[in-house]
Short mmCIF file of C-alpha atoms in Angstrom, two decimals:
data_model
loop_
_atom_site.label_atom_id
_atom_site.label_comp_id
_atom_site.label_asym_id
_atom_site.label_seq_id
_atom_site.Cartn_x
_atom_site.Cartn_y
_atom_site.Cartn_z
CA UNK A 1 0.00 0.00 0.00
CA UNK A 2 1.09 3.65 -0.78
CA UNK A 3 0.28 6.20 1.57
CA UNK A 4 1.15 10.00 1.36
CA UNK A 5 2.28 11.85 4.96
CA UNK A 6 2.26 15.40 5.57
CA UNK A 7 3.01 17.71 8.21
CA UNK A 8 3.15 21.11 8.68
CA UNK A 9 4.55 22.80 11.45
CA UNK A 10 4.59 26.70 12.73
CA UNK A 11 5.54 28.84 15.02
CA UNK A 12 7.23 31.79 16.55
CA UNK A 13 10.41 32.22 18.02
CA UNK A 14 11.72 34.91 20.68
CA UNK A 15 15.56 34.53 19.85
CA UNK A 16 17.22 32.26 17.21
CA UNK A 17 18.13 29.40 18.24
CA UNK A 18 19.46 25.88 17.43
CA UNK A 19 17.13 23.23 16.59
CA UNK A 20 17.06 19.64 15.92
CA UNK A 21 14.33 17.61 13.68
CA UNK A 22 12.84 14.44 13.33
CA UNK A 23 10.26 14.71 11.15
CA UNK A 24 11.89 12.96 7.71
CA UNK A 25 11.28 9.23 7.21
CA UNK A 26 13.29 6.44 6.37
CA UNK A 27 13.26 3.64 4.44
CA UNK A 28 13.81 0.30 6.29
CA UNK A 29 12.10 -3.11 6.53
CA UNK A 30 9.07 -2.28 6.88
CA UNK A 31 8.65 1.01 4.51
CA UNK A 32 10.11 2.49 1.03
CA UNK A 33 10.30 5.79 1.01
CA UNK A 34 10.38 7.04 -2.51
CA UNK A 35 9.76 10.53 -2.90
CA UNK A 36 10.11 12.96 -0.22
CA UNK A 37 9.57 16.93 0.23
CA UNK A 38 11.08 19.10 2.80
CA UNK A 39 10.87 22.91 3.26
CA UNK A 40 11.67 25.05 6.08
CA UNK A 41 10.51 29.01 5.81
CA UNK A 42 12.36 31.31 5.88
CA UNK A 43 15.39 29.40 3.56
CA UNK A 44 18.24 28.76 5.49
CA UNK A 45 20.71 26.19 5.75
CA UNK A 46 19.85 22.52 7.12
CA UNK A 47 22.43 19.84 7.53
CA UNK A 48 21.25 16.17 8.32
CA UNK A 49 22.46 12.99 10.14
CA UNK A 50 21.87 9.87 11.39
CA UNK A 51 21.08 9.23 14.98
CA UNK A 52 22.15 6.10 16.94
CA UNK A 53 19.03 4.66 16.11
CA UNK A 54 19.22 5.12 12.70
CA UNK A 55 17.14 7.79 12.00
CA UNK A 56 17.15 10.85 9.70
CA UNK A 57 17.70 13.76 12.17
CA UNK A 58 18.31 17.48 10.70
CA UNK A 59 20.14 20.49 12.23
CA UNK A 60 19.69 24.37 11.87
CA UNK A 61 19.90 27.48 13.22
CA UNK A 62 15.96 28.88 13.41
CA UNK A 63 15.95 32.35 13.11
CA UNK A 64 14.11 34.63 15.38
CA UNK A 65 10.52 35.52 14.61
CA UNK A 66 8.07 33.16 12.36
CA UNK A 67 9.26 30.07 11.54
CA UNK A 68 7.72 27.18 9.35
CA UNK A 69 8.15 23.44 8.50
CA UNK A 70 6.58 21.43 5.82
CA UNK A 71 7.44 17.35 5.02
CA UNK A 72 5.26 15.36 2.62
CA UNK A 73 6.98 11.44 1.75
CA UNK A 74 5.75 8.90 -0.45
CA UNK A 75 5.41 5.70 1.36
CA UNK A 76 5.16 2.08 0.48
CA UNK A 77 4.21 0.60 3.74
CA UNK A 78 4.33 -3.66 3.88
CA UNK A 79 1.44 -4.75 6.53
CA UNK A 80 2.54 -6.68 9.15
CA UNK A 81 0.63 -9.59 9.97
CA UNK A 82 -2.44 -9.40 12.58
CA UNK A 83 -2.33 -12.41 14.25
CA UNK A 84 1.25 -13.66 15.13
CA UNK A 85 1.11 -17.01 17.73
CA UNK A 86 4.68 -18.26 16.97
CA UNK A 87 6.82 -15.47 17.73
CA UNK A 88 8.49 -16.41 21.42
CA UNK A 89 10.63 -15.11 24.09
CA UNK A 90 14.40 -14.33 22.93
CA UNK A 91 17.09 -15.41 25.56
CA UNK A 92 18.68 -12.63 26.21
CA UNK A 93 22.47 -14.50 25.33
CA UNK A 94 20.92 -14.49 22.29
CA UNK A 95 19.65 -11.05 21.19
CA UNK A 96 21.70 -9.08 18.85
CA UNK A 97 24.10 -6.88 20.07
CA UNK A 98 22.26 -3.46 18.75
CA UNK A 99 18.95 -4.48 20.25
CA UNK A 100 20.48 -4.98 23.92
CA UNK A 101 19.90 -1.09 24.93
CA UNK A 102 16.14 -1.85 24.54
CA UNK A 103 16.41 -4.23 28.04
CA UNK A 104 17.89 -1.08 29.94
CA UNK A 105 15.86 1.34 32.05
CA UNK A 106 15.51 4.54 30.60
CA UNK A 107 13.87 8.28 32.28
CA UNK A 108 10.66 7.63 31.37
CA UNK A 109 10.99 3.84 31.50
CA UNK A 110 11.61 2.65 34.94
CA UNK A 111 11.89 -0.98 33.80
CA UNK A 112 13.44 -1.62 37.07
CA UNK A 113 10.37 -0.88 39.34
CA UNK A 114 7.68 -2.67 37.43
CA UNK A 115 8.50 -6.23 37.60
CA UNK A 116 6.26 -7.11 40.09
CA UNK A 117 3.63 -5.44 38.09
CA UNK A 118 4.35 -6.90 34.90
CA UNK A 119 3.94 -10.14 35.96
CA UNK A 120 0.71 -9.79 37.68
CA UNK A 121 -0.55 -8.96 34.08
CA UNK A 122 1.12 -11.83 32.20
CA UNK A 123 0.73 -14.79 34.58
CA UNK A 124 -0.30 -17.68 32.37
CA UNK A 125 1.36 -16.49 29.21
CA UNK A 126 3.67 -18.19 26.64
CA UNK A 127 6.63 -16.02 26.82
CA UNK A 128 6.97 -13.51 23.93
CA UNK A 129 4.37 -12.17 22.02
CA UNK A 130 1.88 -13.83 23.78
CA UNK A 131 2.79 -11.75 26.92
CA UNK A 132 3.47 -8.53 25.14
CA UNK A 133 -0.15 -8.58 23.85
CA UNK A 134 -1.45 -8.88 27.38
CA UNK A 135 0.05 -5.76 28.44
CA UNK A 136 -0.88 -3.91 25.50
CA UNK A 137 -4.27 -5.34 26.16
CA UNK A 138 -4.34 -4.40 29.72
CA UNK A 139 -3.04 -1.00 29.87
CA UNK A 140 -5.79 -0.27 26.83
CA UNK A 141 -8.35 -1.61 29.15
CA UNK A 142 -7.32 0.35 32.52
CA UNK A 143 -5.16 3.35 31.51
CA UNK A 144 -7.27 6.28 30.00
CA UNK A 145 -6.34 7.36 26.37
CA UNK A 146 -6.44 11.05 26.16
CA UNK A 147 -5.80 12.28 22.45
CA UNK A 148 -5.27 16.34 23.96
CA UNK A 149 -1.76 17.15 23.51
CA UNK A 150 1.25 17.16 26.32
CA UNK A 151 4.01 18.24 25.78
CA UNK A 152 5.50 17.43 29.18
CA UNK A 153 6.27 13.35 28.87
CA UNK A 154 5.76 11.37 32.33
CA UNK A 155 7.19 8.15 33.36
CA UNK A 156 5.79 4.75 33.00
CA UNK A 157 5.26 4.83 36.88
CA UNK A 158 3.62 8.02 36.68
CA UNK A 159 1.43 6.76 34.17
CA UNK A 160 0.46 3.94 36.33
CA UNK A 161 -0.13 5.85 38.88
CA UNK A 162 -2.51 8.82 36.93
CA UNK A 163 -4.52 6.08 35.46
CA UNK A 164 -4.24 8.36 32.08
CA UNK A 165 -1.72 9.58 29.38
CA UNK A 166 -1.41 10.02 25.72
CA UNK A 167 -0.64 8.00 23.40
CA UNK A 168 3.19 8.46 24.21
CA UNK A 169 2.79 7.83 27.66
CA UNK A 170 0.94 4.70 27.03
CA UNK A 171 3.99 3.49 25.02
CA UNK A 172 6.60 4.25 27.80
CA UNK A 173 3.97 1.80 30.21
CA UNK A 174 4.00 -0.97 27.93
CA UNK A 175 7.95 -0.47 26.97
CA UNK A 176 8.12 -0.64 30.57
CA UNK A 177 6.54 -3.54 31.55
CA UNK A 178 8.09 -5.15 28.47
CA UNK A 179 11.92 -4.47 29.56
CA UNK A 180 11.20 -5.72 33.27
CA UNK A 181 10.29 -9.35 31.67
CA UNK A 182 13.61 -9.22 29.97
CA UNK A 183 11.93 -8.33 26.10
CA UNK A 184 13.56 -5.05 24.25
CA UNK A 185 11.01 -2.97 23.78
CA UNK A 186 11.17 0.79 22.23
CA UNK A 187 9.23 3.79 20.88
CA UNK A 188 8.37 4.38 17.52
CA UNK A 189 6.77 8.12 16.45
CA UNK A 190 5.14 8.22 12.68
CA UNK A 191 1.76 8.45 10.86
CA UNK A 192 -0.92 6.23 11.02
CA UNK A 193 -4.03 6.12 8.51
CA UNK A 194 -7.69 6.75 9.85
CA UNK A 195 -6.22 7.59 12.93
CA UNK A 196 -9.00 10.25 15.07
CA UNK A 197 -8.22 12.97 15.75
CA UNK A 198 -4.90 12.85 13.43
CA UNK A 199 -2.11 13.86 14.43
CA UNK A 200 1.29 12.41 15.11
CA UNK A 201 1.28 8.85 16.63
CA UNK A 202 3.79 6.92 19.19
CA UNK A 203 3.33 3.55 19.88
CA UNK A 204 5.99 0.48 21.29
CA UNK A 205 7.82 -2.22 19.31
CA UNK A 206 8.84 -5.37 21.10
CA UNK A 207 11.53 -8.03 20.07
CA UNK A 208 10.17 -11.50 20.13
CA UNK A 209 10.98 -14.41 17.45
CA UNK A 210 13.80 -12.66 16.36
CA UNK A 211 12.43 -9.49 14.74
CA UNK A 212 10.46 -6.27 16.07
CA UNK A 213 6.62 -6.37 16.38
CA UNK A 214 4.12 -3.46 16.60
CA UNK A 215 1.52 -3.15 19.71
CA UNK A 216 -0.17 0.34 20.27
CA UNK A 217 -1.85 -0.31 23.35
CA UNK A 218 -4.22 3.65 22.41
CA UNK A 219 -6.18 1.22 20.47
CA UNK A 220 -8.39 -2.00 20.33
CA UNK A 221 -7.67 -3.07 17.07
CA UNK A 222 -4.17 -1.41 16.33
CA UNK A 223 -4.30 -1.50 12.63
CA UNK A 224 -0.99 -2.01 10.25
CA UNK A 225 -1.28 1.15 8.20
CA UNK A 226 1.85 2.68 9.76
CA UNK A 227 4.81 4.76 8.79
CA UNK A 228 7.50 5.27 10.63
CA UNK A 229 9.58 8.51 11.69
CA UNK A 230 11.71 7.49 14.36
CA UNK A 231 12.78 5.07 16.96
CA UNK A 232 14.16 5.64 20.24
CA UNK A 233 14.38 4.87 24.17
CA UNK A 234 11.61 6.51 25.11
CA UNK A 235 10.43 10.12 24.20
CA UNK A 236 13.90 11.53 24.77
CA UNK A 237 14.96 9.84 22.01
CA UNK A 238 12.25 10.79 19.63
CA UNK A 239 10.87 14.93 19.74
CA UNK A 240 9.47 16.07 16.65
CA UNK A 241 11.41 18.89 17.07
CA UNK A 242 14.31 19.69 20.08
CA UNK A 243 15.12 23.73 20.73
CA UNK A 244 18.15 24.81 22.21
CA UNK A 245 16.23 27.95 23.67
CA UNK A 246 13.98 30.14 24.79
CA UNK A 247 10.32 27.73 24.47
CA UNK A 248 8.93 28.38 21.41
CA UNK A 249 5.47 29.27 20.89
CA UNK A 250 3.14 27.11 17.94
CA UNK A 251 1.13 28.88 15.74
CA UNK A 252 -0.29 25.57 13.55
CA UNK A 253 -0.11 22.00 13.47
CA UNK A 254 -1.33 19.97 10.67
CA UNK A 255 -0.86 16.75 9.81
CA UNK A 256 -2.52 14.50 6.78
CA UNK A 257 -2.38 10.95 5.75
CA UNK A 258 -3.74 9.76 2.63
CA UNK A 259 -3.64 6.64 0.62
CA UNK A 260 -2.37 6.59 -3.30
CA UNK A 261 -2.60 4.95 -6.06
CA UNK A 262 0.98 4.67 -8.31
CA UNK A 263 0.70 5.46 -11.73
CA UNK A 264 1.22 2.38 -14.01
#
């Protein structure tokens, strides 16, 4: 399936200051990114990189006064299956060497104080995706989704403890509970189609039968229509946008997803 993203961000800034990006996708296994557009108003000079993770991060000065962002890509997204009943429990001898900082606590995922927790929700299951799907299952049933926007991120703990979070916070819970059974677990930010109200999305990946798997626990049938901007830790890892400065103050948000059909 092809699917166009868009977002457009403004706002206004007091002083220039340094900024940091992550709103450019990239391909990888499960996307194909084959056209992309990316403007920033007024013109000025943007340098990219590639973070730890692997993702497309860009760097510029942002002037003072009104500033804008605009990024449209043209995706080919591959569905991931629905229903996956084989994928079990990696030893963690045996995990790869890059996926090992998934099993660590991180700020907003105390992975460390939620054992106990953890397996109170996944007594009885097969280890792997079995109990990953429990927790995603239980914190949709018992943590309140609330699509209003935060911009302050809480912990996992603090999460459990509110009862409530966005859709970010709901991924550092289940990331959470995740790490403390020994499975890598870690954020991902991007699109998602028919998603209400849209906006952008974060949901958790976890590591069982030897590749990543995607559980959102913000809804009851997650469905596969996904693209991905970034990967990360926990929020820290992924901002849409990072200032080095005085706060800045948004003007506009919009953000579109729409499906497409390739000529030919």
């Amino acid at each position: 399936m092809w699917l166009r993203v868009t977002s457009e961000l403004d706002m206004h800034l007091t002083a220039a200051s340094p900024m940091l990006l992550l709103l450019r996708p990239r391909s990888d296994a499960h996307q194909w990114v084959a056209a992309d557009r990316y403007r920033v108003t007024p013109d000025i000079d943007v340098a990219e990189y590639t973070d730890r993770h692997g993702n497309l991060c860009q760097r510029l000065m942002a002037p003072a006064g009104p500033f804008s962002i605009h990024v449209s890509a043209d995706v080919r997204i591959r569905p991931e299956p629905v229903h996956v009943t084989d994928a079990l429990f990696v030893p963690v001898e045996q995990l790869p060497d890059d996926v090992l900082v998934y099993l660590l606590p991180s700020r907003f995922c105390e992975a460390d104080r939620l054992g106990r927790k953890a397996w109170e929700i996944v007594g009885g299951c097969r280890p792997g995706h079995e109990q990953v799907t429990a927790i995603s299952r239980w914190i949709h049933s018992h943590i309140e989704y609330r699509t209003e926007t935060d911009p302050t991120p809480i912990s996992a703990s603090e999460v459990l403890a509110r009862g409530s979070g966005v859709c970010r916070d709901l991924a550092h819970l289940g990331m959470a509970l995740c790490r403390s059974l020994s499975i890598p677990a870690r954020i991902t930010a991007g699109y998602v189609h028919d998603l209400e109200p849209m906006d952008l999305h974060a949901w958790f990946e976890a590591w069982v039968g030897g590749r990543w798997h995607t559980f959102d626990p913000t809804q009851a049938r997650p469905g596969n229509r996904r693209v991905r901007l970034a990967y990360g830790r926990d929020a820290a890892d992924v901002p849409l946008y990072h200032l080095f400065g005085p706060p800045a103050i948004p003007t506009r948000m919009e953000v579109s997803v729409e499906t497409l059909t390739p000529a030919g």
